[in-house]
mmCIF file with all atom_site columns, C-alpha atoms and ligand atoms in Angstrom:
data_model
loop_
_atom_site.group_PDB
_atom_site.id
_atom_site.type_symbol
_atom_site.label_atom_id
_atom_site.label_alt_id
_atom_site.label_comp_id
_atom_site.label_asym_id
_atom_site.label_entity_id
_atom_site.label_seq_id
_atom_site.pdbx_PDB_ins_code
_atom_site.Cartn_x
_atom_site.Cartn_y
_atom_site.Cartn_z
_atom_site.occupancy
_atom_site.B_iso_or_equiv
_atom_site.pdbx_formal_charge
_atom_site.auth_seq_id
_atom_site.auth_comp_id
_atom_site.auth_asym_id
_atom_site.auth_atom_id
_atom_site.pdbx_PDB_model_num
ATOM   1   C CA . MET J 1 1   ? 96.433  114.902 87.345  1.00 53.00 ? 839  MET J CA 1
ATOM   2   C CA . SER J 1 2   ? 97.538  113.362 83.723  1.00 51.00 ? 840  SER J CA 1
ATOM   3   C CA . GLU J 1 3   ? 95.513  114.502 80.951  1.00 46.00 ? 841  GLU J CA 1
ATOM   4   C CA . ASN J 1 4   ? 94.734  110.799 79.955  1.00 60.00 ? 842  ASN J CA 1
ATOM   5   C CA . ASN J 1 5   ? 93.137  110.546 83.344  1.00 82.00 ? 843  ASN J CA 1
ATOM   6   C CA . LEU J 1 6   ? 95.797  107.805 84.148  1.00 89.00 ? 844  LEU J CA 1
ATOM   7   C CA . PRO J 1 7   ? 97.989  108.114 87.054  1.00 93.00 ? 845  PRO J CA 1
ATOM   8   C CA . PRO J 1 8   ? 101.028 109.908 87.246  1.00 96.00 ? 846  PRO J CA 1
ATOM   9   C CA . VAL J 1 9   ? 102.777 106.212 88.318  1.00 97.00 ? 847  VAL J CA 1
ATOM   10  C CA . GLU J 1 10  ? 105.877 104.504 86.188  1.00 98.00 ? 848  GLU J CA 1
ATOM   11  C CA . TYR J 1 11  ? 105.861 100.490 87.323  1.00 98.00 ? 849  TYR J CA 1
ATOM   12  C CA . ILE J 1 12  ? 109.365 98.309  86.063  1.00 98.00 ? 850  ILE J CA 1
ATOM   13  C CA . PRO J 1 13  ? 108.492 94.668  86.400  1.00 97.00 ? 851  PRO J CA 1
ATOM   14  C CA . ASN J 1 14  ? 112.090 92.802  87.351  1.00 95.00 ? 852  ASN J CA 1
ATOM   15  C CA . PHE J 1 15  ? 113.179 96.311  88.730  1.00 98.00 ? 853  PHE J CA 1
ATOM   16  C CA . LEU J 1 16  ? 115.173 93.694  90.614  1.00 98.00 ? 854  LEU J CA 1
ATOM   17  C CA . GLU J 1 17  ? 116.743 90.439  89.137  1.00 98.00 ? 855  GLU J CA 1
ATOM   18  C CA . THR J 1 18  ? 115.119 87.618  90.660  1.00 98.00 ? 856  THR J CA 1
ATOM   19  C CA . THR J 1 19  ? 118.176 86.154  92.727  1.00 98.00 ? 857  THR J CA 1
ATOM   20  C CA . LEU J 1 20  ? 118.421 89.247  93.877  1.00 98.00 ? 858  LEU J CA 1
ATOM   21  C CA . ALA J 1 21  ? 114.983 89.548  94.540  1.00 98.00 ? 859  ALA J CA 1
ATOM   22  C CA . ASP J 1 22  ? 114.859 86.558  96.697  1.00 98.00 ? 860  ASP J CA 1
ATOM   23  C CA . LYS J 1 23  ? 117.357 87.546  98.639  1.00 98.00 ? 861  LYS J CA 1
ATOM   24  C CA . LEU J 1 24  ? 115.710 90.490  99.846  1.00 98.00 ? 862  LEU J CA 1
ATOM   25  C CA . TYR J 1 25  ? 113.072 89.074  100.378 1.00 98.00 ? 863  TYR J CA 1
ATOM   26  C CA . LYS J 1 26  ? 114.271 86.182  102.476 1.00 98.00 ? 864  LYS J CA 1
ATOM   27  C CA . HIS J 1 27  ? 116.269 89.206  104.427 1.00 98.00 ? 865  HIS J CA 1
ATOM   28  C CA . CYS J 1 28  ? 113.299 91.114  104.998 1.00 98.00 ? 866  CYS J CA 1
ATOM   29  C CA . GLN J 1 29  ? 111.740 87.937  106.739 1.00 98.00 ? 867  GLN J CA 1
ATOM   30  C CA . GLN J 1 30  ? 113.525 88.760  109.466 1.00 98.00 ? 868  GLN J CA 1
ATOM   31  C CA . LEU J 1 31  ? 113.131 92.311  109.723 1.00 98.00 ? 869  LEU J CA 1
ATOM   32  C CA . ALA J 1 32  ? 111.808 93.576  112.986 1.00 98.00 ? 870  ALA J CA 1
ATOM   33  C CA . TRP J 1 33  ? 107.885 93.378  112.183 1.00 98.00 ? 871  TRP J CA 1
ATOM   34  C CA . GLU J 1 34  ? 105.274 94.567  114.466 1.00 97.00 ? 872  GLU J CA 1
ATOM   35  C CA . GLN J 1 35  ? 101.476 94.906  114.630 1.00 97.00 ? 873  GLN J CA 1
ATOM   36  C CA . ASN J 1 36  ? 100.040 98.374  115.289 1.00 96.00 ? 874  ASN J CA 1
ATOM   37  C CA . ASN J 1 37  ? 96.716  99.599  116.225 1.00 95.00 ? 875  ASN J CA 1
ATOM   38  C CA . ILE J 1 38  ? 94.757  102.523 114.950 1.00 92.00 ? 876  ILE J CA 1
ATOM   39  C CA . ARG J 1 39  ? 92.203  104.523 116.965 1.00 87.00 ? 877  ARG J CA 1
ATOM   40  C CA . LEU J 1 40  ? 89.136  105.258 115.497 1.00 85.00 ? 878  LEU J CA 1
ATOM   41  C CA . MET J 1 41  ? 86.172  106.791 116.848 1.00 86.00 ? 879  MET J CA 1
ATOM   42  C CA . GLY J 1 42  ? 87.455  105.798 120.418 1.00 87.00 ? 880  GLY J CA 1
ATOM   43  C CA . LYS J 1 43  ? 88.072  102.175 118.961 1.00 91.00 ? 881  LYS J CA 1
ATOM   44  C CA . THR J 1 44  ? 91.715  100.316 118.450 1.00 92.00 ? 882  THR J CA 1
ATOM   45  C CA . ILE J 1 45  ? 91.919  98.530  115.620 1.00 93.00 ? 883  ILE J CA 1
ATOM   46  C CA . PRO J 1 46  ? 94.649  96.497  114.482 1.00 95.00 ? 884  PRO J CA 1
ATOM   47  C CA . VAL J 1 47  ? 96.140  97.473  111.658 1.00 95.00 ? 885  VAL J CA 1
ATOM   48  C CA . PRO J 1 48  ? 94.996  94.342  108.888 1.00 97.00 ? 886  PRO J CA 1
ATOM   49  C CA . ARG J 1 49  ? 98.520  93.670  107.751 1.00 98.00 ? 887  ARG J CA 1
ATOM   50  C CA . LEU J 1 50  ? 102.573 93.901  109.730 1.00 98.00 ? 888  LEU J CA 1
ATOM   51  C CA . GLU J 1 51  ? 104.629 96.890  109.531 1.00 98.00 ? 889  GLU J CA 1
ATOM   52  C CA . CYS J 1 52  ? 109.141 98.391  110.849 1.00 98.00 ? 890  CYS J CA 1
ATOM   53  C CA . MET J 1 53  ? 110.149 101.452 109.163 1.00 98.00 ? 891  MET J CA 1
ATOM   54  C CA . TYR J 1 54  ? 114.040 102.034 108.466 1.00 98.00 ? 892  TYR J CA 1
ATOM   55  C CA . GLY J 1 55  ? 115.858 104.900 107.792 1.00 97.00 ? 893  GLY J CA 1
ATOM   56  C CA . ASP J 1 56  ? 117.597 107.837 108.488 1.00 97.00 ? 894  ASP J CA 1
ATOM   57  C CA . GLU J 1 57  ? 117.550 109.171 112.356 1.00 96.00 ? 895  GLU J CA 1
ATOM   58  C CA . GLY J 1 58  ? 115.772 111.664 113.072 1.00 95.00 ? 896  GLY J CA 1
ATOM   59  C CA . CYS J 1 59  ? 112.562 111.067 110.717 1.00 96.00 ? 897  CYS J CA 1
ATOM   60  C CA . ASN J 1 60  ? 109.774 110.065 112.715 1.00 95.00 ? 898  ASN J CA 1
ATOM   61  C CA . TYR J 1 61  ? 106.568 108.805 110.915 1.00 93.00 ? 899  TYR J CA 1
ATOM   62  C CA . VAL J 1 62  ? 103.290 109.051 111.807 1.00 91.00 ? 900  VAL J CA 1
ATOM   63  C CA . TYR J 1 63  ? 100.039 108.011 110.073 1.00 87.00 ? 901  TYR J CA 1
ATOM   64  C CA . SER J 1 64  ? 96.266  107.854 111.193 1.00 84.00 ? 902  SER J CA 1
ATOM   65  C CA . LYS J 1 65  ? 96.603  109.927 113.249 1.00 83.00 ? 903  LYS J CA 1
ATOM   66  C CA . SER J 1 66  ? 97.681  107.039 115.804 1.00 85.00 ? 904  SER J CA 1
ATOM   67  C CA . VAL J 1 67  ? 100.135 104.638 114.507 1.00 90.00 ? 905  VAL J CA 1
ATOM   68  C CA . LEU J 1 68  ? 103.977 106.396 114.735 1.00 93.00 ? 906  LEU J CA 1
ATOM   69  C CA . LEU J 1 69  ? 106.745 104.295 113.652 1.00 94.00 ? 907  LEU J CA 1
ATOM   70  C CA . GLU J 1 70  ? 110.359 105.389 114.559 1.00 95.00 ? 908  GLU J CA 1
ATOM   71  C CA . PRO J 1 71  ? 113.085 104.436 112.227 1.00 97.00 ? 909  PRO J CA 1
ATOM   72  C CA . LEU J 1 72  ? 115.211 101.881 112.877 1.00 98.00 ? 910  LEU J CA 1
ATOM   73  C CA . ARG J 1 73  ? 118.904 101.546 111.190 1.00 98.00 ? 911  ARG J CA 1
ATOM   74  C CA . TRP J 1 74  ? 118.952 100.969 107.662 1.00 98.00 ? 912  TRP J CA 1
ATOM   75  C CA . THR J 1 75  ? 120.306 97.640  108.026 1.00 98.00 ? 913  THR J CA 1
ATOM   76  C CA . SER J 1 76  ? 122.625 97.067  104.484 1.00 98.00 ? 914  SER J CA 1
ATOM   77  C CA . PRO J 1 77  ? 120.461 95.292  102.436 1.00 98.00 ? 915  PRO J CA 1
ATOM   78  C CA . LEU J 1 78  ? 117.274 97.987  102.929 1.00 98.00 ? 916  LEU J CA 1
ATOM   79  C CA . SER J 1 79  ? 120.303 101.035 101.943 1.00 98.00 ? 917  SER J CA 1
ATOM   80  C CA . GLU J 1 80  ? 121.566 98.907  98.588  1.00 98.00 ? 918  GLU J CA 1
ATOM   81  C CA . VAL J 1 81  ? 118.509 98.845  97.170  1.00 98.00 ? 919  VAL J CA 1
ATOM   82  C CA . ARG J 1 82  ? 117.514 102.545 98.021  1.00 98.00 ? 920  ARG J CA 1
ATOM   83  C CA . SER J 1 83  ? 120.720 103.587 96.375  1.00 98.00 ? 921  SER J CA 1
ATOM   84  C CA . ARG J 1 84  ? 119.726 101.896 93.058  1.00 98.00 ? 922  ARG J CA 1
ATOM   85  C CA . ILE J 1 85  ? 116.425 103.564 93.425  1.00 98.00 ? 923  ILE J CA 1
ATOM   86  C CA . GLU J 1 86  ? 117.293 106.497 93.810  1.00 98.00 ? 924  GLU J CA 1
ATOM   87  C CA . SER J 1 87  ? 120.646 106.661 91.159  1.00 98.00 ? 925  SER J CA 1
ATOM   88  C CA . GLN J 1 88  ? 117.727 104.779 88.193  1.00 97.00 ? 926  GLN J CA 1
ATOM   89  C CA . THR J 1 89  ? 114.719 107.153 89.462  1.00 97.00 ? 927  THR J CA 1
ATOM   90  C CA . GLY J 1 90  ? 116.531 110.192 90.746  1.00 98.00 ? 928  GLY J CA 1
ATOM   91  C CA . TYR J 1 91  ? 114.374 111.363 93.612  1.00 98.00 ? 929  TYR J CA 1
ATOM   92  C CA . GLN J 1 92  ? 115.672 110.697 96.812  1.00 97.00 ? 930  GLN J CA 1
ATOM   93  C CA . PHE J 1 93  ? 114.082 108.240 100.180 1.00 98.00 ? 931  PHE J CA 1
ATOM   94  C CA . ASN J 1 94  ? 114.911 109.223 103.532 1.00 98.00 ? 932  ASN J CA 1
ATOM   95  C CA . ILE J 1 95  ? 112.884 106.414 105.092 1.00 98.00 ? 933  ILE J CA 1
ATOM   96  C CA . VAL J 1 96  ? 111.256 102.730 104.258 1.00 98.00 ? 934  VAL J CA 1
ATOM   97  C CA . LEU J 1 97  ? 107.620 102.009 106.135 1.00 98.00 ? 935  LEU J CA 1
ATOM   98  C CA . CYS J 1 98  ? 107.286 98.513  105.524 1.00 98.00 ? 936  CYS J CA 1
ATOM   99  C CA . ASN J 1 99  ? 104.180 96.193  105.437 1.00 98.00 ? 937  ASN J CA 1
ATOM   100 C CA . ARG J 1 100 ? 104.242 92.808  104.688 1.00 98.00 ? 938  ARG J CA 1
ATOM   101 C CA . TYR J 1 101 ? 100.512 91.089  104.060 1.00 98.00 ? 939  TYR J CA 1
ATOM   102 C CA . ARG J 1 102 ? 100.072 87.291  105.809 1.00 98.00 ? 940  ARG J CA 1
ATOM   103 C CA . THR J 1 103 ? 97.352  86.375  103.657 1.00 98.00 ? 941  THR J CA 1
ATOM   104 C CA . GLY J 1 104 ? 94.667  87.475  100.704 1.00 98.00 ? 942  GLY J CA 1
ATOM   105 C CA . LEU J 1 105 ? 93.369  88.418  103.658 1.00 97.00 ? 943  LEU J CA 1
ATOM   106 C CA . ASP J 1 106 ? 95.853  91.346  105.483 1.00 98.00 ? 944  ASP J CA 1
ATOM   107 C CA . SER J 1 107 ? 95.681  94.040  102.814 1.00 98.00 ? 945  SER J CA 1
ATOM   108 C CA . VAL J 1 108 ? 95.564  98.144  103.357 1.00 97.00 ? 946  VAL J CA 1
ATOM   109 C CA . GLY J 1 109 ? 91.764  100.328 102.198 1.00 96.00 ? 947  GLY J CA 1
ATOM   110 C CA . TRP J 1 110 ? 92.235  103.755 99.873  1.00 96.00 ? 948  TRP J CA 1
ATOM   111 C CA . HIS J 1 111 ? 94.006  106.308 101.078 1.00 95.00 ? 949  HIS J CA 1
ATOM   112 C CA . ASN J 1 112 ? 96.781  108.554 100.033 1.00 95.00 ? 950  ASN J CA 1
ATOM   113 C CA . ASP J 1 113 ? 100.172 109.339 102.037 1.00 94.00 ? 951  ASP J CA 1
ATOM   114 C CA . ASN J 1 114 ? 99.806  113.174 102.674 1.00 90.00 ? 952  ASN J CA 1
ATOM   115 C CA . GLU J 1 115 ? 102.030 113.002 105.775 1.00 92.00 ? 953  GLU J CA 1
ATOM   116 C CA . PRO J 1 116 ? 103.393 116.925 106.377 1.00 93.00 ? 954  PRO J CA 1
ATOM   117 C CA . SER J 1 117 ? 106.379 114.664 106.806 1.00 95.00 ? 955  SER J CA 1
ATOM   118 C CA . MET J 1 118 ? 107.430 113.663 103.756 1.00 96.00 ? 956  MET J CA 1
ATOM   119 C CA . GLY J 1 119 ? 107.366 117.543 102.153 1.00 94.00 ? 957  GLY J CA 1
ATOM   120 C CA . GLU J 1 120 ? 105.556 118.292 98.864  1.00 93.00 ? 958  GLU J CA 1
ATOM   121 C CA . THR J 1 121 ? 104.247 116.891 95.921  1.00 95.00 ? 959  THR J CA 1
ATOM   122 C CA . PRO J 1 122 ? 106.736 113.712 97.239  1.00 97.00 ? 960  PRO J CA 1
ATOM   123 C CA . ALA J 1 123 ? 106.923 110.775 94.464  1.00 98.00 ? 961  ALA J CA 1
ATOM   124 C CA . ILE J 1 124 ? 107.288 107.247 96.618  1.00 98.00 ? 962  ILE J CA 1
ATOM   125 C CA . ALA J 1 125 ? 108.489 103.945 95.449  1.00 98.00 ? 963  ALA J CA 1
ATOM   126 C CA . GLU J 1 126 ? 107.355 100.935 96.313  1.00 98.00 ? 964  GLU J CA 1
ATOM   127 C CA . ILE J 1 127 ? 109.325 97.883  96.344  1.00 98.00 ? 965  ILE J CA 1
ATOM   128 C CA . SER J 1 128 ? 107.358 94.089  95.988  1.00 98.00 ? 966  SER J CA 1
ATOM   129 C CA . LEU J 1 129 ? 108.486 90.555  96.806  1.00 98.00 ? 967  LEU J CA 1
ATOM   130 C CA . GLY J 1 130 ? 106.643 87.347  97.285  1.00 98.00 ? 968  GLY J CA 1
ATOM   131 C CA . GLN J 1 131 ? 103.273 86.694  95.850  1.00 98.00 ? 969  GLN J CA 1
ATOM   132 C CA . GLU J 1 132 ? 101.679 89.335  93.523  1.00 98.00 ? 970  GLU J CA 1
ATOM   133 C CA . ARG J 1 133 ? 98.857  91.048  94.686  1.00 98.00 ? 971  ARG J CA 1
ATOM   134 C CA . LYS J 1 134 ? 96.207  94.099  93.236  1.00 98.00 ? 972  LYS J CA 1
ATOM   135 C CA . PHE J 1 135 ? 97.519  97.240  93.483  1.00 98.00 ? 973  PHE J CA 1
ATOM   136 C CA . GLN J 1 136 ? 94.693  99.800  92.645  1.00 98.00 ? 974  GLN J CA 1
ATOM   137 C CA . MET J 1 137 ? 94.647  103.642 92.432  1.00 97.00 ? 975  MET J CA 1
ATOM   138 C CA . ARG J 1 138 ? 91.601  106.208 91.494  1.00 96.00 ? 976  ARG J CA 1
ATOM   139 C CA . PRO J 1 139 ? 91.156  109.660 91.251  1.00 96.00 ? 977  PRO J CA 1
ATOM   140 C CA . HIS J 1 140 ? 90.070  111.171 94.760  1.00 91.00 ? 978  HIS J CA 1
ATOM   141 C CA . SER J 1 141 ? 86.985  112.560 93.169  1.00 87.00 ? 979  SER J CA 1
ATOM   142 C CA . GLY J 1 142 ? 86.058  110.090 90.469  1.00 81.00 ? 980  GLY J CA 1
ATOM   143 C CA . GLU J 1 143 ? 85.217  106.163 90.512  1.00 85.00 ? 981  GLU J CA 1
ATOM   144 C CA . SER J 1 144 ? 87.452  105.289 87.603  1.00 93.00 ? 982  SER J CA 1
ATOM   145 C CA . ILE J 1 145 ? 90.017  102.490 89.215  1.00 96.00 ? 983  ILE J CA 1
ATOM   146 C CA . THR J 1 146 ? 93.167  101.622 87.758  1.00 96.00 ? 984  THR J CA 1
ATOM   147 C CA . ASP J 1 147 ? 94.870  98.238  88.733  1.00 97.00 ? 985  ASP J CA 1
ATOM   148 C CA . PHE J 1 148 ? 98.373  97.199  89.030  1.00 97.00 ? 986  PHE J CA 1
ATOM   149 C CA . TRP J 1 149 ? 99.411  93.359  89.496  1.00 98.00 ? 987  TRP J CA 1
ATOM   150 C CA . LEU J 1 150 ? 102.883 93.755  91.379  1.00 98.00 ? 988  LEU J CA 1
ATOM   151 C CA . GLU J 1 151 ? 104.565 90.925  91.038  1.00 98.00 ? 989  GLU J CA 1
ATOM   152 C CA . HIS J 1 152 ? 107.940 89.748  92.539  1.00 98.00 ? 990  HIS J CA 1
ATOM   153 C CA . GLY J 1 153 ? 110.959 91.696  92.320  1.00 98.00 ? 991  GLY J CA 1
ATOM   154 C CA . SER J 1 154 ? 108.871 95.641  90.645  1.00 98.00 ? 992  SER J CA 1
ATOM   155 C CA . LEU J 1 155 ? 108.869 98.785  90.971  1.00 98.00 ? 993  LEU J CA 1
ATOM   156 C CA . LEU J 1 156 ? 105.893 100.945 91.647  1.00 98.00 ? 994  LEU J CA 1
ATOM   157 C CA . LEU J 1 157 ? 107.075 105.043 91.318  1.00 98.00 ? 995  LEU J CA 1
ATOM   158 C CA . MET J 1 158 ? 104.432 107.075 92.442  1.00 98.00 ? 996  MET J CA 1
ATOM   159 C CA . LYS J 1 159 ? 105.539 110.495 91.241  1.00 98.00 ? 997  LYS J CA 1
ATOM   160 C CA . PRO J 1 160 ? 104.621 114.064 92.305  1.00 97.00 ? 998  PRO J CA 1
ATOM   161 C CA . GLY J 1 161 ? 101.059 114.459 91.767  1.00 95.00 ? 999  GLY J CA 1
ATOM   162 C CA . CYS J 1 162 ? 100.433 110.490 92.807  1.00 96.00 ? 1000 CYS J CA 1
ATOM   163 C CA . GLN J 1 163 ? 99.484  112.119 96.825  1.00 96.00 ? 1001 GLN J CA 1
ATOM   164 C CA . GLU J 1 164 ? 97.565  114.919 95.974  1.00 95.00 ? 1002 GLU J CA 1
ATOM   165 C CA . ASN J 1 165 ? 95.153  113.944 93.039  1.00 95.00 ? 1003 ASN J CA 1
ATOM   166 C CA . TRP J 1 166 ? 94.773  109.948 93.438  1.00 96.00 ? 1004 TRP J CA 1
ATOM   167 C CA . VAL J 1 167 ? 94.044  107.570 96.685  1.00 97.00 ? 1005 VAL J CA 1
ATOM   168 C CA . HIS J 1 168 ? 95.273  104.292 96.233  1.00 97.00 ? 1006 HIS J CA 1
ATOM   169 C CA . GLN J 1 169 ? 94.888  100.400 98.115  1.00 98.00 ? 1007 GLN J CA 1
ATOM   170 C CA . LEU J 1 170 ? 95.317  97.322  98.206  1.00 98.00 ? 1008 LEU J CA 1
ATOM   171 C CA . PRO J 1 171 ? 92.310  95.448  98.658  1.00 98.00 ? 1009 PRO J CA 1
ATOM   172 C CA . LYS J 1 172 ? 91.992  92.039  100.640 1.00 97.00 ? 1010 LYS J CA 1
ATOM   173 C CA . THR J 1 173 ? 90.530  88.285  98.576  1.00 97.00 ? 1011 THR J CA 1
ATOM   174 C CA . SER J 1 174 ? 89.410  85.742  100.442 1.00 96.00 ? 1012 SER J CA 1
ATOM   175 C CA . ARG J 1 175 ? 92.185  83.813  97.547  1.00 95.00 ? 1013 ARG J CA 1
ATOM   176 C CA . ALA J 1 176 ? 94.518  81.448  99.315  1.00 94.00 ? 1014 ALA J CA 1
ATOM   177 C CA . LEU J 1 177 ? 97.084  83.641  98.705  1.00 96.00 ? 1015 LEU J CA 1
ATOM   178 C CA . LYS J 1 178 ? 100.653 83.577  100.474 1.00 98.00 ? 1016 LYS J CA 1
ATOM   179 C CA . GLU J 1 179 ? 102.817 86.008  102.027 1.00 98.00 ? 1017 GLU J CA 1
ATOM   180 C CA . ARG J 1 180 ? 103.683 89.221  99.697  1.00 98.00 ? 1018 ARG J CA 1
ATOM   181 C CA . ILE J 1 181 ? 106.098 92.507  101.450 1.00 98.00 ? 1019 ILE J CA 1
ATOM   182 C CA . ASN J 1 182 ? 106.093 95.953  99.971  1.00 98.00 ? 1020 ASN J CA 1
ATOM   183 C CA . LEU J 1 183 ? 108.945 98.152  101.103 1.00 98.00 ? 1021 LEU J CA 1
ATOM   184 C CA . THR J 1 184 ? 107.530 101.508 100.481 1.00 98.00 ? 1022 THR J CA 1
ATOM   185 C CA . PHE J 1 185 ? 110.670 104.441 100.045 1.00 98.00 ? 1023 PHE J CA 1
ATOM   186 C CA . ARG J 1 186 ? 110.018 107.988 101.255 1.00 98.00 ? 1024 ARG J CA 1
ATOM   187 C CA . PRO J 1 187 ? 111.789 111.238 101.928 1.00 97.00 ? 1025 PRO J CA 1
ATOM   188 C CA . HIS J 1 188 ? 111.373 112.896 104.973 1.00 97.00 ? 1026 HIS J CA 1
ATOM   189 C CA . ILE J 1 189 ? 111.927 116.591 105.663 1.00 95.00 ? 1027 ILE J CA 1
ATOM   190 C CA . ASN J 1 190 ? 114.564 115.661 108.451 1.00 93.00 ? 1028 ASN J CA 1
ATOM   191 C CA . GLY J 1 191 ? 116.249 113.303 106.375 1.00 89.00 ? 1029 GLY J CA 1
ATOM   192 C CA . THR J 1 192 ? 120.037 114.077 105.886 1.00 78.00 ? 1030 THR J CA 1
ATOM   193 C CA . SER J 1 193 ? 120.592 113.372 102.250 1.00 62.00 ? 1031 SER J CA 1
ATOM   194 C CA . SER J 1 194 ? 117.217 115.899 101.556 1.00 47.00 ? 1032 SER J CA 1
HETATM 195 O O1 . LIG R 2 .   ? 101.392 97.212  99.359  1.00 73.32 ? 445  LIG R O1 1
HETATM 196 C C1 . LIG R 2 .   ? 101.856 98.124  98.903  1.00 73.32 ? 445  LIG R C1 1
HETATM 197 O O2 . LIG R 2 .   ? 101.322 98.032  97.705  1.00 73.32 ? 445  LIG R O2 1
HETATM 198 C C2 . LIG R 2 .   ? 100.539 99.669  99.294  1.00 73.32 ? 445  LIG R C2 1
HETATM 199 C C3 . LIG R 2 .   ? 100.974 99.699  100.311 1.00 73.32 ? 445  LIG R C3 1
HETATM 200 C C4 . LIG R 2 .   ? 101.091 101.356 101.071 1.00 73.32 ? 445  LIG R C4 1
HETATM 201 O O3 . LIG R 2 .   ? 99.424  101.825 100.134 1.00 73.32 ? 445  LIG R O3 1
HETATM 202 C C5 . LIG R 2 .   ? 101.430 102.422 102.307 1.00 73.32 ? 445  LIG R C5 1
HETATM 203 O O4 . LIG R 2 .   ? 102.318 101.440 102.628 1.00 73.32 ? 445  LIG R O4 1
HETATM 204 O O5 . LIG R 2 .   ? 100.973 103.398 102.499 1.00 73.32 ? 445  LIG R O5 1
#
């Protein structure tokens, strides 16, 4: 954990120029969105957002022990933004898990992304498109919350150490918000470039 007790992240607003972010947002609205469900205490619960995943062949991803995502083939715009993130951050990514928050009521609760398929101490890079939303992080064993406001076209890089020592969430809100799409680029042990 970092000494000042801030999460090891880097936030770059305007990582994508506005025209590129607008174009990518339009493209992402056409992706193969699905409503997934998780199994919790014998119940089937719809995930409060839409999801889809693109990536290298064979890079299946399971989360909450109940949702299996199989990668669809990279689209050119997703592949181009992946290359740009890789060259700017020095990390490599094999899949992109996409989240679509239709209103302020769509969300993701406190969690860390510690699926073994990402390998040890993964870095995860998030591109935000559309509505600005509050994203929060707190240490695994601690109360102090750090807020980030993720803007259209921004990049949030969660560096190695984040998933091991911190949890994060995108809280729901009753404020009337427009849609947001989030692209989370992740490594995978079966990836072609890992
Ligand atoms: O939408 C976000 O910014 C967070 C997404 C997230 O936490 C996840 O995909 O694990």
